[in-house]
XYZ file of C-alpha atoms in Angstrom:
735
model
C 14.316 9.920 0.339
C 17.302 11.819 1.567
C 20.420 11.416 -0.642
C 23.748 13.290 -0.443
C 24.784 14.875 -3.655
C 28.288 13.383 -3.682
C 27.246 9.989 -3.345
C 24.635 10.528 -6.426
C 27.666 11.803 -8.368
C 29.164 8.442 -8.186
C 26.530 7.076 -10.773
C 25.710 10.004 -12.681
C 28.034 12.995 -13.961
C 26.084 16.019 -12.711
C 27.620 18.906 -14.328
C 24.993 21.696 -13.345
C 24.617 23.695 -10.002
C 22.385 22.191 -7.519
C 19.595 24.811 -8.013
C 19.152 24.147 -11.754
C 19.479 20.348 -10.803
C 16.678 20.450 -8.230
C 14.433 22.364 -10.822
C 15.007 19.812 -13.532
C 14.457 16.802 -11.259
C 11.240 18.245 -9.925
C 10.096 18.886 -13.596
C 10.808 15.538 -14.620
C 8.491 14.233 -11.855
C 11.119 13.471 -8.951
C 10.009 16.343 -6.902
C 12.709 17.859 -4.630
C 11.413 18.799 -1.071
C 14.342 20.364 0.676
C 18.129 20.841 0.315
C 20.388 20.774 3.493
C 23.758 22.167 2.784
C 26.019 20.173 5.275
C 28.471 22.478 7.030
C 26.585 25.641 6.332
C 27.108 26.611 9.999
C 30.878 25.667 10.018
C 33.047 28.372 8.661
C 36.965 29.089 8.746
C 37.831 25.534 10.357
C 41.108 24.333 8.989
C 43.773 21.626 9.654
C 46.393 22.736 12.064
C 49.733 21.130 13.400
C 50.762 21.587 16.830
C 54.396 22.525 17.290
C 54.767 23.016 20.885
C 52.910 22.836 23.931
C 53.845 24.831 27.330
C 52.238 24.960 30.807
C 50.075 27.999 31.284
C 51.830 30.231 34.050
C 48.680 31.046 35.782
C 46.410 27.941 35.543
C 47.363 24.409 36.054
C 44.540 23.003 33.820
C 45.452 25.162 30.803
C 48.317 24.798 28.288
C 49.703 27.290 25.754
C 50.136 25.820 22.379
C 51.873 26.954 19.048
C 49.798 25.641 16.143
C 50.941 25.788 12.389
C 47.669 26.511 10.041
C 49.432 26.687 6.929
C 50.136 30.561 6.357
C 50.997 31.464 10.113
C 51.573 30.116 13.447
C 49.145 31.007 16.066
C 48.805 30.507 19.775
C 45.924 28.738 21.071
C 45.220 28.258 24.967
C 43.443 25.031 25.720
C 42.364 22.746 28.429
C 42.560 19.794 26.466
C 44.631 16.935 28.047
C 44.634 14.484 25.056
C 46.913 16.467 22.531
C 50.784 16.149 21.995
C 53.254 17.556 19.731
C 52.909 16.906 16.056
C 49.390 16.207 16.333
C 47.101 17.334 13.304
C 43.915 18.813 14.871
C 40.874 20.904 13.540
C 41.597 24.391 14.285
C 38.814 27.236 14.503
C 40.320 30.617 13.537
C 39.217 33.821 14.576
C 36.236 34.927 12.965
C 35.105 31.062 12.707
C 31.484 30.136 12.900
C 30.589 26.691 14.503
C 26.988 25.104 15.067
C 24.891 26.893 17.814
C 25.871 30.230 16.314
C 29.042 30.143 17.907
C 31.448 32.706 16.842
C 35.546 32.570 17.513
C 36.920 35.459 18.883
C 40.480 36.633 20.209
C 40.810 37.110 23.652
C 42.783 36.156 26.820
C 42.312 33.084 28.849
C 43.942 33.703 32.535
C 45.987 36.559 30.997
C 47.561 34.591 28.081
C 46.252 35.658 24.459
C 44.584 33.079 22.334
C 43.798 33.268 18.898
C 41.656 30.405 17.817
C 40.261 27.168 19.270
C 40.891 23.454 18.889
C 37.596 21.439 17.995
C 36.438 18.270 18.992
C 33.820 16.463 16.875
C 30.828 17.610 19.363
C 31.866 21.232 18.455
C 31.499 20.633 14.890
C 27.940 19.218 15.076
C 28.789 15.256 15.379
C 28.766 12.811 18.399
C 31.698 10.341 19.410
C 29.445 7.521 17.915
C 29.867 9.080 14.322
C 33.666 8.620 14.584
C 35.220 5.624 16.245
C 38.468 7.279 16.751
C 37.014 10.455 18.475
C 37.711 10.876 22.058
C 34.636 11.786 24.176
C 34.892 15.550 24.950
C 38.326 15.582 23.588
C 39.941 17.494 20.896
C 39.819 15.274 17.578
C 43.130 14.054 16.267
C 43.447 13.390 12.514
C 44.743 9.904 12.163
C 47.448 10.958 9.615
C 49.318 13.892 8.399
C 47.317 16.539 6.395
C 47.853 19.601 4.157
C 47.940 22.444 6.967
C 45.613 25.229 6.362
C 43.023 23.541 4.336
C 39.028 23.391 5.481
C 38.369 20.494 7.494
C 34.831 20.206 5.599
C 35.949 17.656 3.231
C 37.234 15.311 5.832
C 34.068 15.387 7.934
C 31.771 15.236 4.858
C 30.650 18.809 5.362
C 31.246 19.880 1.903
C 28.089 18.205 0.519
C 24.302 18.788 0.065
C 21.848 16.496 1.049
C 18.575 16.582 -1.106
C 15.332 15.221 0.287
C 13.026 13.744 -2.554
C 9.235 13.194 -2.439
C 8.856 9.700 -3.979
C 5.217 8.413 -4.706
C 4.200 4.990 -3.564
C 4.080 3.556 -6.871
C 7.650 4.089 -7.298
C 9.427 1.557 -4.994
C 12.435 1.611 -6.944
C 13.108 5.280 -6.133
C 13.584 4.398 -2.437
C 17.250 4.012 -3.000
C 20.096 5.901 -4.433
C 20.352 3.803 -7.420
C 16.861 4.405 -8.309
C 17.177 8.160 -7.957
C 20.281 7.940 -10.241
C 18.185 6.357 -13.101
C 15.938 9.120 -12.810
C 18.887 11.706 -12.770
C 20.436 9.776 -15.770
C 17.259 10.015 -17.832
C 16.655 13.470 -16.894
C 20.083 14.975 -17.915
C 20.498 12.371 -20.650
C 23.614 11.199 -19.197
C 24.720 7.738 -18.834
C 24.438 5.685 -15.713
C 27.312 4.195 -13.731
C 26.251 1.020 -12.078
C 28.322 0.132 -8.725
C 30.594 -2.546 -9.146
C 29.218 -5.928 -8.182
C 31.899 -8.320 -9.306
C 33.563 -10.663 -6.446
C 35.345 -13.958 -6.305
C 33.699 -16.757 -4.638
C 36.632 -18.771 -3.949
C 36.308 -20.125 -0.377
C 36.064 -23.913 -0.059
C 33.116 -25.412 1.612
C 29.753 -27.244 1.252
C 26.819 -24.832 1.489
C 24.656 -27.766 2.924
C 26.853 -27.877 5.903
C 26.067 -24.286 6.823
C 22.161 -23.855 6.165
C 19.408 -24.735 4.118
C 16.374 -22.526 3.066
C 12.765 -23.478 3.018
C 9.556 -21.035 2.390
C 6.245 -22.244 3.377
C 4.281 -19.662 1.597
C 5.480 -18.216 -1.692
C 2.723 -15.506 -1.306
C 4.282 -13.886 1.570
C 7.888 -14.550 0.633
C 8.436 -14.184 -3.141
C 12.086 -14.927 -2.800
C 14.761 -15.733 -0.367
C 18.555 -15.623 -0.943
C 21.424 -16.408 1.153
C 25.216 -16.698 0.794
C 27.787 -17.768 3.276
C 30.480 -15.814 4.424
C 33.238 -17.400 6.538
C 36.624 -16.297 8.108
C 34.653 -13.208 9.083
C 36.491 -10.255 10.662
C 34.562 -7.971 12.628
C 35.851 -4.330 12.714
C 35.035 -0.782 11.898
C 34.073 0.027 8.452
C 36.177 2.531 6.728
C 35.826 6.242 6.737
C 34.315 6.664 3.366
C 31.558 4.254 4.149
C 30.859 5.759 7.562
C 30.670 9.403 5.965
C 28.119 8.242 3.548
C 25.994 6.521 6.281
C 25.989 9.290 8.593
C 24.986 11.880 5.962
C 22.119 9.617 4.891
C 21.037 9.648 8.582
C 22.392 6.196 9.857
C 24.879 5.335 12.476
C 27.905 3.302 11.703
C 28.356 0.191 14.015
C 30.595 -2.236 12.373
C 31.794 -3.602 8.876
C 29.244 -6.281 8.093
C 26.115 -4.169 9.726
C 27.068 -1.228 7.963
C 27.330 -3.160 4.497
C 23.787 -4.119 5.027
C 22.938 -0.452 5.747
C 24.808 0.731 2.802
C 23.078 -1.949 0.226
C 19.622 -0.747 1.691
C 20.370 2.801 0.918
C 22.035 2.299 -2.415
C 20.123 -0.562 -3.957
C 16.925 -0.184 -2.027
C 17.145 -3.923 -0.780
C 17.170 -4.261 2.795
C 19.679 -7.319 4.022
C 20.333 -8.883 7.270
C 23.296 -11.106 8.710
C 22.942 -14.176 10.870
C 25.728 -15.684 12.831
C 25.853 -19.351 11.204
C 26.920 -20.860 14.588
C 23.497 -19.811 16.115
C 21.305 -21.599 13.678
C 19.590 -24.641 14.925
C 19.567 -27.552 12.689
C 21.294 -25.516 10.112
C 18.058 -24.274 8.753
C 16.370 -21.316 7.613
C 12.578 -21.247 7.410
C 10.404 -18.591 6.351
C 6.922 -19.238 7.975
C 4.209 -17.948 10.339
C 4.987 -17.527 13.812
C 3.384 -20.031 16.170
C 1.020 -19.600 19.079
C 3.148 -18.497 22.177
C 6.446 -17.899 20.226
C 8.291 -14.688 21.353
C 11.414 -13.023 20.187
C 14.118 -11.019 21.929
C 14.668 -8.355 19.046
C 17.877 -6.443 18.438
C 16.445 -3.267 20.077
C 16.398 -5.248 23.586
C 12.574 -5.805 23.345
C 11.126 -9.100 23.993
C 8.040 -9.410 21.607
C 4.947 -11.794 21.763
C 4.453 -13.064 18.009
C 1.190 -13.675 16.666
C 0.263 -16.328 14.063
C -0.211 -13.582 11.445
C 3.374 -12.547 11.778
C 5.863 -13.788 8.986
C 9.155 -14.933 10.655
C 12.477 -16.222 9.828
C 13.174 -19.410 12.090
C 15.767 -21.766 12.138
C 15.017 -25.532 13.071
C 13.365 -24.594 16.400
C 12.627 -20.892 16.975
C 12.224 -17.570 15.357
C 15.486 -15.656 14.627
C 14.006 -12.512 13.159
C 10.552 -10.857 12.290
C 10.398 -10.970 8.244
C 11.336 -7.752 6.824
C 11.379 -5.805 9.996
C 14.099 -6.788 12.748
C 16.218 -9.366 13.534
C 16.790 -11.442 16.916
C 19.480 -11.172 19.518
C 19.905 -14.837 19.341
C 21.641 -14.746 16.053
C 23.166 -11.192 15.985
C 26.777 -10.553 14.692
C 29.152 -10.295 17.486
C 32.920 -9.792 17.586
C 33.164 -13.607 17.982
C 31.477 -14.104 15.015
C 33.571 -16.128 12.459
C 30.835 -17.060 9.817
C 27.637 -15.457 8.670
C 24.677 -16.152 6.449
C 24.081 -12.957 4.324
C 20.247 -12.591 3.951
C 18.737 -10.998 0.745
C 14.795 -11.561 0.467
C 11.490 -10.119 -0.817
C 8.621 -10.225 1.644
C 4.940 -9.460 0.764
C 4.282 -5.717 1.655
C 0.832 -6.086 3.260
C 2.341 -8.999 5.568
C 5.165 -6.534 6.733
C 2.749 -3.549 7.239
C 0.411 -5.895 9.209
C 3.509 -7.102 11.631
C 4.459 -3.458 11.845
C 1.172 -2.513 13.247
C 0.381 -5.312 15.148
C 3.711 -5.243 17.108
C 4.067 -1.562 17.116
C 7.426 -1.262 15.314
C 8.222 0.012 12.371
C 12.042 0.070 10.959
C 13.911 1.488 8.055
C 13.852 -2.116 6.324
C 10.099 -2.429 6.918
C 9.645 1.129 5.221
C 10.979 -0.391 2.157
C 9.301 -3.487 1.947
C 5.719 -2.190 2.522
C 6.398 -0.487 -1.035
C 6.329 -3.965 -2.623
C 10.139 -4.341 -3.845
C 11.150 -6.148 -7.011
C 12.321 -9.719 -6.066
C 14.926 -9.682 -9.035
C 16.845 -6.977 -6.992
C 17.469 -9.638 -4.450
C 20.312 -11.151 -6.358
C 21.616 -7.732 -7.524
C 21.876 -6.496 -4.127
C 23.630 -9.633 -2.771
C 26.260 -9.365 -5.588
C 26.829 -5.830 -4.535
C 27.119 -6.950 -0.783
C 29.669 -9.442 -1.703
C 31.630 -7.090 -3.565
C 31.822 -4.919 -0.728
C 32.784 -7.989 1.690
C 35.931 -8.454 -0.819
C 36.553 -4.718 -0.960
C 36.700 -4.365 2.847
C 38.430 -7.352 3.347
C 35.497 -8.678 5.937
C 35.668 -12.397 4.930
C 35.879 -14.968 2.431
C 32.804 -15.782 0.218
C 31.699 -19.311 -0.182
C 31.008 -20.564 -3.544
C 27.118 -20.807 -4.494
C 24.174 -19.390 -3.027
C 20.922 -20.511 -1.377
C 18.372 -19.141 -3.674
C 14.426 -19.912 -3.418
C 12.438 -18.148 -6.006
C 9.218 -20.196 -6.636
C 7.506 -17.719 -9.045
C 9.940 -15.491 -11.152
C 8.169 -11.885 -11.652
C 8.289 -11.367 -15.549
C 8.622 -7.978 -17.315
C 5.782 -6.183 -18.560
C 5.312 -5.971 -22.380
C 3.247 -2.931 -23.526
C 1.955 -1.924 -26.755
C 2.149 1.665 -27.888
C 1.224 3.608 -31.099
C 3.042 6.948 -31.376
C -0.534 8.472 -32.727
C -2.260 7.530 -29.537
C 0.380 9.065 -27.204
C 0.363 12.294 -29.094
C -3.061 12.586 -29.168
C -3.330 11.661 -25.286
C -0.687 14.439 -24.801
C -1.739 17.088 -27.187
C 1.694 17.562 -28.502
C 3.694 15.969 -31.540
C 6.591 13.778 -30.417
C 8.507 11.820 -33.043
C 8.851 8.283 -32.588
C 12.631 8.311 -32.292
C 12.183 10.750 -29.366
C 9.783 8.379 -27.731
C 11.984 5.406 -28.052
C 14.913 7.400 -26.782
C 12.805 8.249 -23.749
C 12.059 4.517 -23.218
C 15.612 3.445 -23.548
C 16.708 6.007 -21.120
C 14.659 4.579 -18.804
C 16.235 1.235 -19.386
C 13.159 -0.236 -21.205
C 13.614 -2.727 -24.168
C 12.157 -1.202 -27.285
C 10.808 -3.334 -30.414
C 10.028 -0.562 -33.035
C 8.979 -2.890 -35.788
C 6.224 -4.643 -33.329
C 5.527 -1.399 -31.301
C 6.123 -2.808 -27.844
C 8.046 -1.722 -24.740
C 9.339 -4.304 -22.220
C 9.644 -2.421 -18.892
C 12.081 -3.784 -16.263
C 10.682 -5.599 -13.478
C 11.432 -2.675 -11.024
C 9.104 -0.582 -12.696
C 5.697 -2.095 -11.874
C 3.823 1.058 -12.732
C 4.464 0.698 -16.337
C 1.466 -1.399 -17.544
C -0.697 0.321 -20.244
C -0.142 2.760 -22.935
C -1.133 5.807 -20.890
C 1.694 4.852 -18.524
C 4.310 5.334 -21.455
C 2.471 8.520 -22.410
C 3.176 9.808 -18.952
C 6.931 9.005 -19.097
C 7.074 10.962 -22.551
C 5.502 13.807 -20.917
C 7.423 14.120 -17.971
C 10.876 13.940 -19.992
C 9.629 16.030 -22.632
C 8.706 18.585 -20.039
C 5.549 19.500 -18.466
C 6.559 23.138 -18.638
C 6.887 23.309 -22.375
C 3.715 21.458 -23.155
C 1.384 24.127 -24.440
C -1.837 24.814 -23.013
C -4.784 23.974 -25.255
C -8.610 23.965 -25.003
C -10.053 20.531 -24.513
C -11.106 18.772 -27.765
C -13.552 16.084 -28.431
C -17.374 15.798 -28.576
C -18.995 16.549 -25.248
C -21.380 14.365 -24.050
C -24.358 14.851 -21.587
C -24.308 12.829 -18.297
C -27.463 10.943 -17.667
C -29.055 8.122 -15.745
C -29.361 4.589 -17.486
C -32.579 2.567 -17.715
C -32.140 0.938 -14.423
C -31.451 4.077 -12.574
C -34.149 5.943 -14.173
C -36.590 3.003 -13.056
C -35.180 2.919 -9.525
C -36.297 6.632 -9.242
C -39.821 5.935 -10.694
C -40.412 3.293 -8.694
C -39.578 5.298 -5.510
C -42.140 7.993 -6.882
C -44.947 5.458 -7.355
C -44.483 3.818 -4.175
C -44.262 7.195 -2.428
C -47.323 8.241 -4.245
C -49.101 4.992 -2.586
C -48.308 6.436 0.875
C -45.239 4.063 1.351
C -42.128 5.497 2.973
C -38.360 4.544 2.084
C -36.489 2.560 4.421
C -32.391 2.265 4.443
C -31.575 -1.064 5.704
C -28.175 -2.881 6.431
C -27.177 -5.867 4.105
C -25.615 -7.517 7.022
C -27.595 -9.759 9.425
C -27.363 -12.669 12.076
C -27.533 -16.305 11.231
C -30.459 -16.687 13.765
C -32.862 -14.858 11.394
C -33.193 -18.359 9.403
C -34.981 -19.836 12.540
C -37.082 -16.622 13.080
C -38.236 -17.038 9.584
C -38.926 -20.553 9.817
C -36.408 -21.631 7.245
C -35.693 -25.253 7.494
C -32.209 -26.535 7.538
C -30.741 -27.484 4.095
C -32.996 -24.726 2.526
C -31.106 -22.657 -0.277
C -31.727 -19.282 1.704
C -29.513 -20.736 4.481
C -26.477 -20.618 2.132
C -24.973 -17.446 3.350
C -21.777 -15.819 2.990
C -19.770 -15.378 6.317
C -18.134 -11.826 6.781
C -14.580 -12.201 7.823
C -14.329 -9.133 10.137
C -17.889 -8.682 11.299
C -18.972 -6.009 13.575
C -20.518 -8.794 15.791
C -22.519 -11.822 15.381
C -25.784 -9.811 14.471
C -24.170 -8.405 11.514
C -21.906 -11.631 10.546
C -23.635 -12.772 7.328
C -24.665 -11.225 4.159
C -28.362 -11.474 3.747
C -30.021 -14.031 1.074
C -33.331 -12.465 1.893
C -34.813 -8.985 2.381
C -37.885 -10.169 4.555
C -35.929 -10.194 7.688
C -34.733 -6.544 7.263
C -38.178 -5.549 6.387
C -39.751 -7.347 9.589
C -37.321 -6.012 11.807
C -37.910 -2.431 10.884
C -41.891 -3.123 11.149
C -40.932 -4.648 14.669
C -39.148 -1.551 15.515
C -41.938 0.616 14.421
C -44.542 -1.540 16.279
C -42.606 -1.246 19.361
C -42.749 2.524 19.205
C -46.477 2.139 19.034
C -46.936 3.349 15.464
C -50.351 2.215 14.621
C -49.933 1.809 10.700
C -46.805 1.723 8.966
C -46.182 1.416 5.054
C -42.435 0.968 4.036
C -40.365 -0.163 1.220
C -36.889 -0.709 0.537
C -34.562 -0.809 -2.726
C -31.487 -3.149 -1.694
C -29.515 -6.063 -2.542
C -29.543 -9.566 -1.684
C -26.294 -11.801 -1.959
C -26.654 -15.521 -3.431
C -23.230 -17.405 -3.398
C -22.645 -19.631 -6.393
C -20.765 -21.852 -4.106
C -19.391 -22.226 -0.569
C -16.679 -21.512 0.272
C -16.653 -18.710 -2.123
C -14.460 -19.102 -5.125
C -16.138 -16.399 -7.119
C -18.125 -13.120 -6.530
C -21.773 -14.034 -5.727
C -24.664 -12.857 -7.446
C -26.044 -9.432 -6.322
C -29.660 -9.055 -6.894
C -31.768 -5.690 -6.300
C -34.902 -6.355 -4.602
C -37.968 -3.749 -3.877
C -39.334 -5.033 -0.725
C -42.652 -3.748 0.594
C -43.914 -4.116 4.058
C -46.935 -2.981 5.838
C -49.268 -3.315 8.688
C -52.087 -1.536 10.400
C -55.484 -0.826 8.769
C -54.407 -2.788 5.527
C -55.239 -6.134 4.173
C -53.728 -8.468 1.538
C -55.452 -6.371 -1.312
C -53.843 -3.294 -0.414
C -50.766 -4.732 -0.792
C -51.697 -6.284 -3.996
C -53.047 -2.952 -5.284
C -49.709 -1.186 -4.473
C -47.782 -3.899 -6.474
C -49.968 -3.503 -9.201
C -49.988 0.022 -9.430
C -46.330 0.110 -9.580
C -46.268 -2.755 -12.375
C -49.087 -0.955 -14.155
C -46.796 2.311 -14.283
C -44.126 0.389 -16.116
C -46.846 -1.132 -18.580
C -46.662 -4.849 -18.388
C -49.629 -5.441 -15.887
C -51.450 -7.346 -18.642
C -48.425 -9.948 -18.692
C -48.759 -10.675 -14.826
C -50.302 -13.648 -13.392
C -50.460 -15.398 -9.885
C -49.902 -18.819 -8.424
C -50.148 -20.189 -4.923
C -47.547 -22.741 -5.533
C -44.969 -20.946 -3.523
C -41.961 -22.099 -1.382
C -41.872 -19.242 1.338
C -42.047 -20.590 5.006
C -42.373 -17.294 6.339
C -45.697 -16.294 4.865
C -49.113 -17.566 5.794
C -49.774 -21.027 3.928
C -53.152 -19.854 2.536
C -52.558 -16.016 1.783
C -49.604 -16.017 -0.219
C -48.833 -16.101 -3.936
C -45.968 -16.113 -6.615
C -46.040 -13.281 -9.212
C -45.320 -14.524 -12.486
C -44.575 -12.830 -15.892
C -46.180 -14.545 -18.990
C -47.185 -17.332 -16.544
C -43.505 -18.621 -16.550
C -41.016 -16.145 -15.152
C -41.202 -15.297 -11.391
C -40.703 -11.929 -10.382
C -41.388 -11.855 -6.733
C -43.790 -12.826 -4.258
C -46.621 -11.378 -1.958
C -48.395 -12.375 0.957
C -49.362 -12.238 4.913
C -46.711 -13.023 7.277
C -46.857 -16.112 9.008
C -48.447 -15.844 12.582
C -45.687 -17.675 13.876
C -43.157 -15.505 12.334
C -45.115 -12.364 13.628
C -44.545 -13.754 17.221
C -40.992 -13.961 16.668
C -40.758 -10.312 15.740
C -43.153 -9.438 18.352
C -45.522 -7.889 16.016
C -49.212 -8.392 17.546
C -51.166 -7.761 14.332
C -51.345 -8.997 10.549
C -48.521 -7.874 8.269
C -47.938 -8.001 4.822
C -44.934 -8.357 2.656
C -44.117 -8.071 -1.093
C -40.911 -8.744 -2.825
C -40.157 -7.755 -6.570
C -36.983 -8.421 -8.649
C -35.743 -5.261 -10.085
C -34.083 -6.880 -12.822
C -37.186 -8.414 -14.373
C -39.101 -5.094 -13.832
C -36.212 -3.388 -15.917
C -36.349 -6.180 -18.573
C -40.116 -6.139 -19.295
C -40.679 -2.459 -18.709
C -42.320 -0.783 -21.789
C -42.406 3.067 -21.831
C -44.255 3.024 -24.786
C -47.922 3.515 -23.936
C -50.678 3.102 -26.600
C -52.999 6.009 -27.043
C -56.773 5.384 -26.998
C -59.098 8.242 -27.991
C -61.670 9.347 -25.697
C -64.923 7.615 -26.592
C -67.639 9.685 -28.485
C -70.407 8.159 -26.534
C -71.019 7.594 -22.912
C -70.071 4.433 -21.593
C -72.715 1.692 -20.713
C -72.099 -0.074 -17.407
C -73.720 -3.425 -16.182
C -73.187 -5.352 -12.819
C -72.974 -9.034 -13.045
C -72.769 -11.483 -10.405
C -71.369 -15.179 -10.445
C -71.646 -18.181 -8.536
C -68.453 -20.092 -8.842
C -66.440 -22.592 -6.757
C -64.324 -21.707 -4.103
C -61.148 -23.051 -5.963
C -61.483 -20.808 -8.892
C -58.956 -17.846 -8.654
C -60.247 -14.323 -9.642
C -57.576 -14.084 -12.540
C -58.960 -16.847 -14.312
C -62.407 -15.210 -14.547
C -60.618 -12.164 -15.633
C -58.567 -14.353 -18.418
C -62.014 -15.405 -19.705
C -63.625 -12.072 -20.078
C -60.205 -10.627 -21.963
C -60.834 -13.624 -24.354
C -64.377 -13.371 -24.981
C -64.907 -9.381 -24.703
C -61.281 -8.263 -25.760
């Protein structure tokens, strides 16, 4: 943010030199990047008055002039043809310095002595566009009589310094001269002088005859305000306004456009003006662009608009790209008699999206992407109306068009002096803190211990934010350096993380390697896994910006991921593969999403080769045994898993009631779908259940004093009796 010091001093009385000023601002958090001293390369150029003009004796295109420069009359030879006697012009005296390392020396032109040089605006470092009354490549003539011999720097605004500040993105209020002035006032403990915003809206007329305002999506446009100015008089803005705009890096155009630019710099609120007569149906509609719409913008480019672009439209067509640039079809011309002043608040994300989509970035867009305060809309409008009256640019119609669906409220923050001092490591009294808060224009209730932050300070949310404000105005440079205090803690993993690590160690000790797999997959996997229509596993979350159709949904099961990896290994002719994955599945609570889905961690094991069902079961039970709850495990064949072999699958239960996963041989048809030509086995375990039932306290049994006695027993049982039932009987009888 570049701000001329003279402009800044209109709001705050700055009575220290610029070096001290820059140091104080930097230490209070508003870092000064650079200081540019205007006119540093212009020295010894003064006001002179032409007393006489005579033809050069030896050159037809030169004249010899006598010029009064205050203390003396000097002779200057020049080729300028736009001067006359009694003109007041800028004179570079002998020894003067001009931009480009030009030094003026005495000399002779075609035999006649010349002791100085008359200057054009170009020779002073400007362009003719910077000054409406400047002739192109001619000597600049002051429009009125001036004191002779005085420096021309004040007239051209060259007796000033422009300070560039580094403003952080969380301080959109500081992207304005008034915002920086607030910081200066708080830093120097000086009163802030607000600019005059008073005006008289006395022009007769009915607003509805001129325009109406409609906002289609309040999320993209928080507020839209318009005022009608009739009897508009388009002319150049006054010299003082032009000088300020030039110093800030903007080119003066006319009084109306210059007012909008002036407000953007001063108040940080971009504005725009529409010619009322060009509005179709007398409407202003803030909406998204429609397919196929185009806009010829003020820079002369015809731009194709996209439905994601927010636009300002009249009853039939777009007339501006919201927050970025206006259109040629409603621009202010010399024939304009009535205008609609726009002051609005557009969503920063929407504006940023449009700038990237259209490849167009403007000064206004640079403000809006910082998320401006919608309450500043009316303040800026009032200031603009004041300037309209001050410049005599038109008559302000009584009343305003103001759509403000959801008003931004002030943040209320509780604070405790003790907490702030403990956080900062200093001792600041409550009076000092309250003084700081009030200098920042916050409301303070000392009884309830609350601070009410102005809406232009959205960064003030919690007590720590208030502590930062206290610290920066207390002085970072005088906060003492102290050793850290408090009770140190040793960082360690939580129970879930430890179990994850142990699971990996146990599985890898079983010869099973880890696989890292994406959580994205294709909707086609449900058919490959034989999952029927309407099955809960088909309720998947679609990704808004997928890499492609094969990565367009979040997985609701981990079987496809493991089978895909096994299939890849099989295609590479790996004869035997054992893999595991520790990853998430995503189960929506409802579709379309209204809240975040459940994210469940699963341990998925897959293998093929010289293995069978019992190898997989052995790996699963080894893992469960390590976490000491194998005695709680049982199996049931009542399992809804269409991708598993109907006669070689089982659900794993804890305490015969809680499911913790399943195990089984992959269905032959599914194997064909994945181009795997031999049997494969899958197990899926719920990590949350493992964490819940893990018992790391193992009972110790002493080594038996006597050798064990072993007996082999054979049973004849029916085919439908499960092994776990036989084991259960043994445990009940033998213990």
